[in-house]
Amino acid sequence: MTFLRLEALGKRYGSVQALGDVTLAVAAGSRTAIVGPSGSGKSTLLRLVAGFDAPDSGRIVLDGQPLAEGALVVPAHRRAIGMVSQDGALFPHLSVADNVGFGLERRDPGRARRIDDLMNMVELRRELRERRPHELSGGQQQRVALARALARSPRLMLLDEPFSALDTGLRDTMRRAVADVLQRAGVASLLVTHDQSEALSFADQVAVLREGRLAQAGSPQSLYFQPMDSATASFLGEAVVLDATIRDGHADCRLGRLPVHGAITDGPSRIMLRPEQLHLRRGSDASAPRGRVTAVEFAGAHSLVHLSLMRGESGTVETEIRLRLPSLDAPSVGEVLGLAVAGRCHVLGTAAG
Ligand SMILES: Nc1ncnc2c1ncn2[C@@H]1O[C@H](COP(=O)(O)OP(=O)(O)OP(=O)(O)O)[C@@H](O)[C@H]1O
């Protein structure tokens, strides 16, 4: 069931069309991640939903109630929408308990109990109650910010890069913790992030913005394996994009004849494979697709291996591809390796979203 609906949303700042004709549906209790290059309109979208800014066109409907539609604009404090930002924006002079309870009525006899429950929910120990924000770790501060945002039982939670100031390990832990808390509370959320893998692992739905337009929205799996175009494909991870001719459910390309996803019309096209579908083989014959290793970038557990695809006996160098391989098994520069493809390839321009 659609809980939040953005309909043909548009916003202009002077000559810049920050958002244009964006339509997006968010299901009750679900998690949507908004991704896109810098300047693509992610923060603008969040600001319009929060009520910090009004759209020029289109409408926003939350749980059946229009929040913005023509001259009607419900003010931010009447929307029952929570927000957690990158720095947590805690009040430095207030204790943890008072930060968490900031939106609660001071004279409410149930206030202390509610603060305890909220701290419990985000797994903050009781003994942190009287500390000031600067006496907390980054992860603890984000938990306080989340508890404070949950205090007034929001209908929707907006997460504006809440994990970006945390280091990698903590980031993963916090991402899971926040997803968990929101799920248990049954609160739908919109997450803006620059981190594609964070978006893919956090959300049930990922929406890709480009130049203020919605390029594609869908499940993380459908966007990753069946992106609409090569820009979305590369934005969400490493992609191998090749020219191909489609015939009888197969693509003829530089990697041979590969089965394709779905029923695709015959003709010239472009296909995409994710690098993890390609397997390198040592000692393969010259008739098989092969690649020459041109560079190896060591990065700890994995190395980024650059290969030039070759064709036929002459070994004519064709397209460049990059594969992330376990460093223990990484080839050396100059080696010629056979390439086997696992699974089906995706024909670009045929995404269902
Ligand atoms: N208040 C403003 N005045 C003028 N232009 C603005 C304003 N806010 C945003 N813009 C412009 O609107 C466009 C979208 O900006 P927005 O901040 O929404 O992008 P973003 O995707 O969040 O970018 P980033 O990833 O860099 O945070 C940009 O071109 C930006 O320069």
Tab-separated table of C-alpha atoms and ligand atoms in Angstrom:
chain	number	residue	atom	x	y	z
A	1	MET	CA	0.000	0.000	0.000
A	2	THR	CA	1.354	3.420	-0.962
A	3	PHE	CA	2.037	5.530	2.125
A	4	LEU	CA	3.956	8.457	0.666
A	5	ARG	CA	3.298	9.609	-2.872
A	6	LEU	CA	5.278	12.220	-4.766
A	7	GLU	CA	3.435	13.247	-7.925
A	8	ALA	CA	5.140	15.138	-10.760
A	9	LEU	CA	7.150	17.097	-8.212
A	10	GLY	CA	9.074	20.103	-9.537
A	11	LYS	CA	11.324	22.690	-7.900
A	12	ARG	CA	13.354	25.448	-9.495
A	13	TYR	CA	15.968	27.701	-7.904
A	14	GLY	CA	16.432	30.666	-10.266
A	15	SER	CA	17.589	29.160	-13.544
A	16	VAL	CA	18.335	25.721	-12.003
A	17	GLN	CA	15.679	23.026	-12.327
A	18	ALA	CA	16.620	21.206	-9.097
A	19	LEU	CA	13.757	18.697	-9.488
A	20	GLY	CA	11.510	18.053	-12.469
A	21	ASP	CA	8.482	15.810	-12.793
A	22	VAL	CA	9.508	13.354	-10.063
A	23	THR	CA	6.898	10.705	-9.313
A	24	LEU	CA	7.644	8.137	-6.629
A	25	ALA	CA	5.594	5.882	-4.354
A	26	VAL	CA	6.804	4.666	-0.950
A	27	ALA	CA	5.036	1.731	0.705
A	28	ALA	CA	3.993	1.764	4.390
A	29	GLY	CA	6.823	0.689	6.711
A	30	SER	CA	9.303	0.416	3.804
A	31	ARG	CA	12.776	1.879	3.295
A	32	THR	CA	13.600	3.911	0.180
A	33	ALA	CA	17.113	5.118	-0.646
A	34	ILE	CA	17.581	8.167	-2.874
A	35	VAL	CA	20.882	8.152	-4.738
A	36	GLY	CA	22.347	10.188	-7.560
A	37	PRO	CA	25.391	12.249	-8.481
A	38	SER	CA	26.136	15.498	-6.673
A	39	GLY	CA	23.582	18.174	-7.604
A	40	SER	CA	21.000	15.656	-8.862
A	41	GLY	CA	18.310	16.919	-6.445
A	42	LYS	CA	18.456	14.473	-3.515
A	43	SER	CA	18.510	17.110	-0.751
A	44	THR	CA	15.894	19.181	-2.555
A	45	LEU	CA	13.583	16.172	-2.578
A	46	LEU	CA	14.139	15.602	1.149
A	47	ARG	CA	13.565	19.299	1.922
A	48	LEU	CA	10.253	19.295	0.026
A	49	VAL	CA	9.042	16.210	1.899
A	50	ALA	CA	10.183	17.628	5.256
A	51	GLY	CA	8.378	20.885	4.524
A	52	PHE	CA	11.477	23.124	4.681
A	53	ASP	CA	10.709	24.226	1.131
A	54	ALA	CA	7.603	24.177	-1.093
A	55	PRO	CA	7.409	22.605	-4.566
A	56	ASP	CA	6.627	24.776	-7.609
A	57	SER	CA	4.554	22.012	-9.148
A	58	GLY	CA	3.177	18.579	-8.351
A	59	ARG	CA	2.002	17.281	-4.995
A	60	ILE	CA	3.089	15.344	-1.924
A	61	VAL	CA	0.589	13.074	-0.196
A	62	LEU	CA	1.353	11.272	3.082
A	63	ASP	CA	-1.022	8.597	4.320
A	64	GLY	CA	-3.831	10.071	2.223
A	65	GLN	CA	-3.231	13.633	3.473
A	66	PRO	CA	-1.932	16.216	0.966
A	67	LEU	CA	1.148	17.944	2.455
A	68	ALA	CA	1.853	20.160	-0.526
A	69	GLU	CA	-0.500	20.836	-3.400
A	70	GLY	CA	-0.788	24.196	-5.156
A	71	ALA	CA	-1.194	26.910	-2.516
A	72	LEU	CA	-1.628	24.341	0.269
A	73	VAL	CA	1.632	23.710	2.111
A	74	VAL	CA	1.462	22.008	5.531
A	75	PRO	CA	4.229	23.522	7.719
A	76	ALA	CA	7.130	21.248	8.708
A	77	HIS	CA	6.150	21.011	12.402
A	78	ARG	CA	2.651	19.782	11.487
A	79	ARG	CA	3.829	16.933	9.235
A	80	ALA	CA	4.844	14.428	11.953
A	81	ILE	CA	7.992	13.631	10.006
A	82	GLY	CA	11.256	12.860	11.812
A	83	MET	CA	14.689	13.709	10.493
A	84	VAL	CA	18.238	12.569	11.237
A	85	SER	CA	21.054	14.453	9.539
A	86	GLN	CA	24.749	13.769	8.959
A	87	ASP	CA	25.989	15.529	12.114
A	88	GLY	CA	23.039	14.445	14.265
A	89	ALA	CA	22.395	18.143	15.097
A	90	LEU	CA	22.148	17.417	18.841
A	91	PHE	CA	21.774	20.244	21.341
A	92	PRO	CA	25.286	20.504	22.856
A	93	HIS	CA	24.164	21.999	26.184
A	94	LEU	CA	21.507	19.335	26.873
A	95	SER	CA	22.097	15.891	28.366
A	96	VAL	CA	21.456	12.737	26.341
A	97	ALA	CA	18.116	12.259	28.144
A	98	ASP	CA	17.016	15.830	27.441
A	99	ASN	CA	18.055	15.556	23.808
A	100	VAL	CA	16.031	12.356	23.445
A	101	GLY	CA	13.061	13.873	25.278
A	102	PHE	CA	13.283	17.267	23.576
A	103	GLY	CA	9.988	16.924	21.725
A	104	LEU	CA	8.131	15.459	24.717
A	105	GLU	CA	5.977	17.476	27.121
A	106	ARG	CA	8.167	18.380	30.165
A	107	ARG	CA	5.329	17.920	32.669
A	108	ASP	CA	4.223	14.589	31.236
A	109	PRO	CA	4.548	12.035	34.095
A	110	GLY	CA	5.384	9.345	31.531
A	111	ARG	CA	8.295	11.366	30.086
A	112	ALA	CA	11.154	9.634	31.948
A	113	ARG	CA	9.744	6.227	31.091
A	114	ARG	CA	9.371	7.150	27.432
A	115	ILE	CA	12.996	8.388	27.323
A	116	ASP	CA	14.133	5.077	28.848
A	117	ASP	CA	12.129	3.147	26.248
A	118	LEU	CA	13.548	5.199	23.384
A	119	MET	CA	17.123	4.787	24.652
A	120	ASN	CA	16.467	1.092	24.974
A	121	MET	CA	15.091	0.930	21.460
A	122	VAL	CA	18.265	2.407	19.946
A	123	GLU	CA	20.459	0.397	22.359
A	124	LEU	CA	21.895	3.280	24.374
A	125	ARG	CA	22.916	2.268	27.890
A	126	ARG	CA	21.111	3.969	30.800
A	127	GLU	CA	24.358	5.283	32.314
A	128	LEU	CA	24.753	7.603	29.285
A	129	ARG	CA	21.617	9.543	30.288
A	130	GLU	CA	23.392	12.495	31.894
A	131	ARG	CA	26.285	12.836	29.446
A	132	ARG	CA	26.566	15.738	27.028
A	133	PRO	CA	26.770	14.989	23.266
A	134	HIS	CA	30.526	15.783	23.117
A	135	GLU	CA	31.103	12.962	25.640
A	136	LEU	CA	29.684	10.391	23.210
A	137	SER	CA	31.168	8.512	20.250
A	138	GLY	CA	29.937	9.301	16.737
A	139	GLY	CA	27.788	6.163	16.669
A	140	GLN	CA	26.257	6.967	20.075
A	141	GLN	CA	25.455	10.507	18.914
A	142	GLN	CA	23.628	9.118	15.875
A	143	ARG	CA	21.653	6.788	18.148
A	144	VAL	CA	20.619	9.785	20.285
A	145	ALA	CA	19.584	11.670	17.134
A	146	LEU	CA	17.521	8.686	16.005
A	147	ALA	CA	15.871	8.283	19.428
A	148	ARG	CA	15.038	12.010	19.474
A	149	ALA	CA	13.539	11.776	15.986
A	150	LEU	CA	11.456	8.749	17.051
A	151	ALA	CA	10.231	10.396	20.272
A	152	ARG	CA	7.216	12.041	18.702
A	153	SER	CA	6.176	8.864	16.861
A	154	PRO	CA	6.788	10.188	13.350
A	155	ARG	CA	4.822	8.841	10.429
A	156	LEU	CA	7.911	9.002	8.228
A	157	MET	CA	11.658	9.228	8.939
A	158	LEU	CA	14.005	11.223	6.712
A	159	LEU	CA	17.646	10.167	6.919
A	160	ASP	CA	20.027	12.692	5.376
A	161	GLU	CA	23.396	10.920	5.077
A	162	PRO	CA	23.204	9.866	8.734
A	163	PHE	CA	26.110	7.424	8.513
A	164	SER	CA	28.555	9.397	6.387
A	165	ALA	CA	30.593	10.806	9.306
A	166	LEU	CA	31.147	7.333	10.783
A	167	ASP	CA	34.021	5.035	9.867
A	168	THR	CA	33.385	1.902	7.832
A	169	GLY	CA	32.820	-0.756	10.518
A	170	LEU	CA	30.588	1.450	12.640
A	171	ARG	CA	28.733	2.581	9.552
A	172	ASP	CA	27.677	-0.980	8.711
A	173	THR	CA	26.608	-1.635	12.313
A	174	MET	CA	24.614	1.606	12.489
A	175	ARG	CA	22.973	0.989	9.131
A	176	ARG	CA	21.693	-2.384	10.300
A	177	ALA	CA	20.673	-0.974	13.702
A	178	VAL	CA	18.715	1.905	12.169
A	179	ALA	CA	16.996	-0.363	9.627
A	180	ASP	CA	16.072	-2.675	12.496
A	181	VAL	CA	14.702	0.070	14.759
A	182	LEU	CA	12.613	1.559	11.933
A	183	GLN	CA	11.284	-1.865	11.007
A	184	ARG	CA	10.278	-2.629	14.595
A	185	ALA	CA	8.647	0.810	14.944
A	186	GLY	CA	6.879	0.301	11.579
A	187	VAL	CA	8.096	3.712	10.350
A	188	ALA	CA	8.680	4.234	6.614
A	189	SER	CA	11.914	6.018	5.718
A	190	LEU	CA	13.692	7.930	2.974
A	191	LEU	CA	17.493	7.733	3.075
A	192	VAL	CA	19.707	10.081	1.075
A	193	THR	CA	23.190	8.677	0.605
A	194	HIS	CA	26.279	9.019	-1.572
A	195	ASP	CA	27.198	5.424	-0.872
A	196	GLN	CA	25.683	3.076	-3.466
A	197	SER	CA	26.348	-0.114	-1.538
A	198	GLU	CA	24.744	1.459	1.534
A	199	ALA	CA	21.657	2.255	-0.556
A	200	LEU	CA	21.503	-1.273	-1.978
A	201	SER	CA	21.821	-2.942	1.423
A	202	PHE	CA	19.576	-0.572	3.421
A	203	ALA	CA	16.586	-0.137	1.174
A	204	ASP	CA	13.653	-2.135	-0.199
A	205	GLN	CA	13.443	0.452	-2.970
A	206	VAL	CA	16.235	2.501	-4.547
A	207	ALA	CA	15.452	5.654	-6.536
A	208	VAL	CA	18.163	7.052	-8.807
A	209	LEU	CA	18.032	10.790	-9.548
A	210	ARG	CA	19.917	12.384	-12.405
A	211	GLU	CA	19.780	16.115	-13.179
A	212	GLY	CA	16.620	16.489	-11.122
A	213	ARG	CA	14.780	13.649	-12.872
A	214	LEU	CA	13.992	10.186	-11.630
A	215	ALA	CA	16.173	7.957	-13.810
A	216	GLN	CA	14.886	4.682	-12.353
A	217	ALA	CA	13.303	3.269	-9.202
A	218	GLY	CA	12.930	-0.337	-8.139
A	219	SER	CA	14.183	-3.049	-5.845
A	220	PRO	CA	17.963	-3.034	-5.179
A	221	GLN	CA	18.263	-6.315	-7.108
A	222	SER	CA	16.370	-5.084	-10.176
A	223	LEU	CA	18.398	-1.859	-10.323
A	224	TYR	CA	21.712	-3.629	-9.868
A	225	PHE	CA	21.106	-6.447	-12.366
A	226	GLN	CA	18.680	-4.731	-14.752
A	227	PRO	CA	19.544	-1.022	-14.872
A	228	MET	CA	17.846	1.100	-17.504
A	229	ASP	CA	21.045	2.449	-19.020
A	230	SER	CA	24.818	2.353	-18.702
A	231	ALA	CA	24.900	5.512	-16.526
A	232	THR	CA	22.696	3.855	-13.874
A	233	ALA	CA	24.596	0.575	-14.303
A	234	SER	CA	27.952	2.239	-13.588
A	235	PHE	CA	26.536	4.433	-10.852
A	236	LEU	CA	25.468	1.394	-8.817
A	237	GLY	CA	28.707	-0.580	-9.227
A	238	GLU	CA	31.333	-1.794	-11.667
A	239	ALA	CA	29.740	-2.740	-14.988
A	240	VAL	CA	30.995	-4.347	-18.174
A	241	VAL	CA	29.080	-2.792	-21.082
A	242	LEU	CA	29.539	-4.211	-24.588
A	243	ASP	CA	28.027	-3.779	-28.053
A	244	ALA	CA	26.069	-6.859	-29.075
A	245	THR	CA	23.657	-8.281	-31.627
A	246	ILE	CA	20.603	-9.963	-30.159
A	247	ARG	CA	19.367	-13.121	-31.877
A	248	ASP	CA	17.056	-15.852	-30.545
A	249	GLY	CA	17.379	-14.889	-26.881
A	250	HIS	CA	21.174	-14.626	-27.082
A	251	ALA	CA	23.651	-11.783	-27.417
A	252	ASP	CA	26.588	-12.126	-29.792
A	253	CYS	CA	29.366	-9.996	-28.354
A	254	ARG	CA	33.116	-9.925	-27.709
A	255	LEU	CA	32.648	-12.463	-24.941
A	256	GLY	CA	30.945	-14.934	-27.293
A	257	ARG	CA	27.282	-15.926	-27.438
A	258	LEU	CA	25.557	-15.235	-24.114
A	259	PRO	CA	21.975	-15.901	-22.976
A	260	VAL	CA	20.000	-12.718	-22.202
A	261	HIS	CA	17.445	-11.876	-19.485
A	262	GLY	CA	13.839	-11.677	-20.655
A	263	ALA	CA	12.304	-11.746	-24.119
A	264	ILE	CA	14.284	-9.257	-26.196
A	265	THR	CA	13.672	-8.200	-29.802
A	266	ASP	CA	16.424	-9.200	-32.257
A	267	GLY	CA	18.811	-6.509	-33.480
A	268	PRO	CA	21.836	-4.427	-32.495
A	269	SER	CA	21.989	-3.522	-28.813
A	270	ARG	CA	24.202	-2.954	-25.776
A	271	ILE	CA	24.513	-5.481	-22.995
A	272	MET	CA	25.707	-5.279	-19.417
A	273	LEU	CA	27.369	-7.829	-17.168
A	274	ARG	CA	28.460	-7.355	-13.583
A	275	PRO	CA	32.183	-8.168	-13.177
A	276	GLU	CA	31.392	-10.947	-10.694
A	277	GLN	CA	29.780	-12.842	-13.601
A	278	LEU	CA	33.179	-13.107	-15.306
A	279	HIS	CA	35.575	-15.859	-14.320
A	280	LEU	CA	39.197	-15.942	-15.367
A	281	ARG	CA	40.741	-19.180	-16.562
A	282	ARG	CA	44.419	-19.856	-16.940
A	283	GLY	CA	45.619	-21.851	-19.973
A	284	SER	CA	42.545	-21.391	-22.139
A	285	ASP	CA	42.717	-21.792	-25.948
A	286	ALA	CA	42.859	-18.946	-28.448
A	287	SER	CA	39.320	-19.533	-29.755
A	288	ALA	CA	37.771	-18.682	-26.340
A	289	PRO	CA	37.244	-15.057	-25.247
A	290	ARG	CA	40.497	-13.903	-23.683
A	291	GLY	CA	41.888	-10.864	-21.939
A	292	ARG	CA	45.378	-9.484	-21.374
A	293	VAL	CA	46.079	-8.087	-17.902
A	294	THR	CA	47.170	-4.459	-18.300
A	295	ALA	CA	47.240	-3.354	-14.627
A	296	VAL	CA	46.651	-4.731	-11.133
A	297	GLU	CA	45.728	-2.349	-8.301
A	298	PHE	CA	46.230	-3.975	-4.902
A	299	ALA	CA	43.594	-2.968	-2.299
A	300	GLY	CA	43.973	-5.478	0.542
A	301	ALA	CA	41.655	-8.487	0.320
A	302	HIS	CA	40.792	-7.623	-3.268
A	303	SER	CA	42.693	-6.234	-6.232
A	304	LEU	CA	41.297	-4.331	-9.176
A	305	VAL	CA	42.453	-6.136	-12.304
A	306	HIS	CA	42.337	-4.264	-15.652
A	307	LEU	CA	41.982	-6.448	-18.721
A	308	SER	CA	41.977	-5.705	-22.437
A	309	LEU	CA	39.643	-8.065	-24.259
A	310	MET	CA	41.306	-9.764	-27.235
A	311	ARG	CA	39.897	-11.341	-30.326
A	312	GLY	CA	41.152	-14.312	-32.382
A	313	GLU	CA	44.679	-15.578	-32.950
A	314	SER	CA	46.004	-12.114	-33.742
A	315	GLY	CA	45.108	-11.030	-30.224
A	316	THR	CA	43.837	-7.648	-31.384
A	317	VAL	CA	43.176	-5.555	-28.318
A	318	GLU	CA	39.549	-4.534	-27.954
A	319	THR	CA	37.518	-3.273	-24.981
A	320	GLU	CA	38.938	-2.602	-21.488
A	321	ILE	CA	37.215	-4.175	-18.481
A	322	ARG	CA	37.912	-4.109	-14.729
A	323	LEU	CA	37.390	-6.989	-12.306
A	324	ARG	CA	37.708	-7.037	-8.512
A	325	LEU	CA	39.415	-10.317	-7.645
A	326	PRO	CA	40.737	-11.869	-4.428
A	327	SER	CA	44.332	-10.632	-4.107
A	328	LEU	CA	45.593	-14.117	-3.233
A	329	ASP	CA	44.638	-15.291	-6.712
A	330	ALA	CA	45.270	-12.096	-8.699
A	331	PRO	CA	47.032	-12.510	-12.060
A	332	SER	CA	50.138	-10.554	-13.089
A	333	VAL	CA	50.414	-7.781	-15.634
A	334	GLY	CA	50.926	-9.217	-19.132
A	335	GLU	CA	49.218	-12.568	-18.428
A	336	VAL	CA	46.657	-13.698	-21.010
A	337	LEU	CA	43.622	-15.404	-19.469
A	338	GLY	CA	40.456	-17.045	-20.745
A	339	LEU	CA	37.115	-15.500	-19.710
A	340	ALA	CA	34.009	-17.531	-18.882
A	341	VAL	CA	30.652	-15.866	-18.251
A	342	ALA	CA	28.220	-17.061	-15.581
A	343	GLY	CA	24.477	-16.340	-15.794
A	344	ARG	CA	22.625	-14.162	-18.259
A	345	CYS	CA	23.493	-10.739	-19.562
A	346	HIS	CA	21.161	-7.764	-19.309
A	347	VAL	CA	20.209	-5.837	-22.436
A	348	LEU	CA	20.333	-2.105	-21.613
A	349	GLY	CA	17.199	-0.065	-22.273
A	350	THR	CA	14.933	-2.952	-21.281
A	351	ALA	CA	14.694	-2.437	-17.514
A	352	ALA	CA	11.285	-2.855	-15.938
A	353	GLY	CA	12.341	-0.949	-12.772
B	1	LIG	N1	18.827	27.252	-2.249
B	1	LIG	C1	19.304	27.045	-3.484
B	1	LIG	N2	19.537	28.073	-4.323
B	1	LIG	C2	19.988	27.864	-5.581
B	1	LIG	N3	20.244	26.638	-6.104
B	1	LIG	C3	20.049	25.572	-5.313
B	1	LIG	C4	19.564	25.719	-3.954
B	1	LIG	N4	19.473	24.477	-3.420
B	1	LIG	C5	19.876	23.612	-4.396
B	1	LIG	N5	20.218	24.266	-5.510
B	1	LIG	C6	20.663	23.655	-6.796
B	1	LIG	O1	19.744	22.634	-7.123
B	1	LIG	C7	20.415	21.502	-7.632
B	1	LIG	C8	20.107	20.283	-6.774
B	1	LIG	O2	20.690	20.482	-5.496
B	1	LIG	P1	20.602	19.403	-4.329
B	1	LIG	O3	21.259	20.002	-3.125
B	1	LIG	O4	19.205	18.966	-4.180
B	1	LIG	O5	21.480	18.217	-4.933
B	1	LIG	P2	22.060	16.920	-4.195
B	1	LIG	O6	21.764	15.763	-5.108
B	1	LIG	O7	21.526	16.830	-2.813
B	1	LIG	O8	23.610	17.237	-4.199
B	1	LIG	P3	24.772	16.723	-3.192
B	1	LIG	O9	24.879	15.246	-3.436
B	1	LIG	O10	25.977	17.466	-3.687
B	1	LIG	O11	24.361	17.075	-1.798
B	1	LIG	C9	21.893	21.859	-7.666
B	1	LIG	O12	22.214	22.307	-8.958
B	1	LIG	C10	21.997	22.982	-6.661
B	1	LIG	O13	23.069	23.846	-6.989
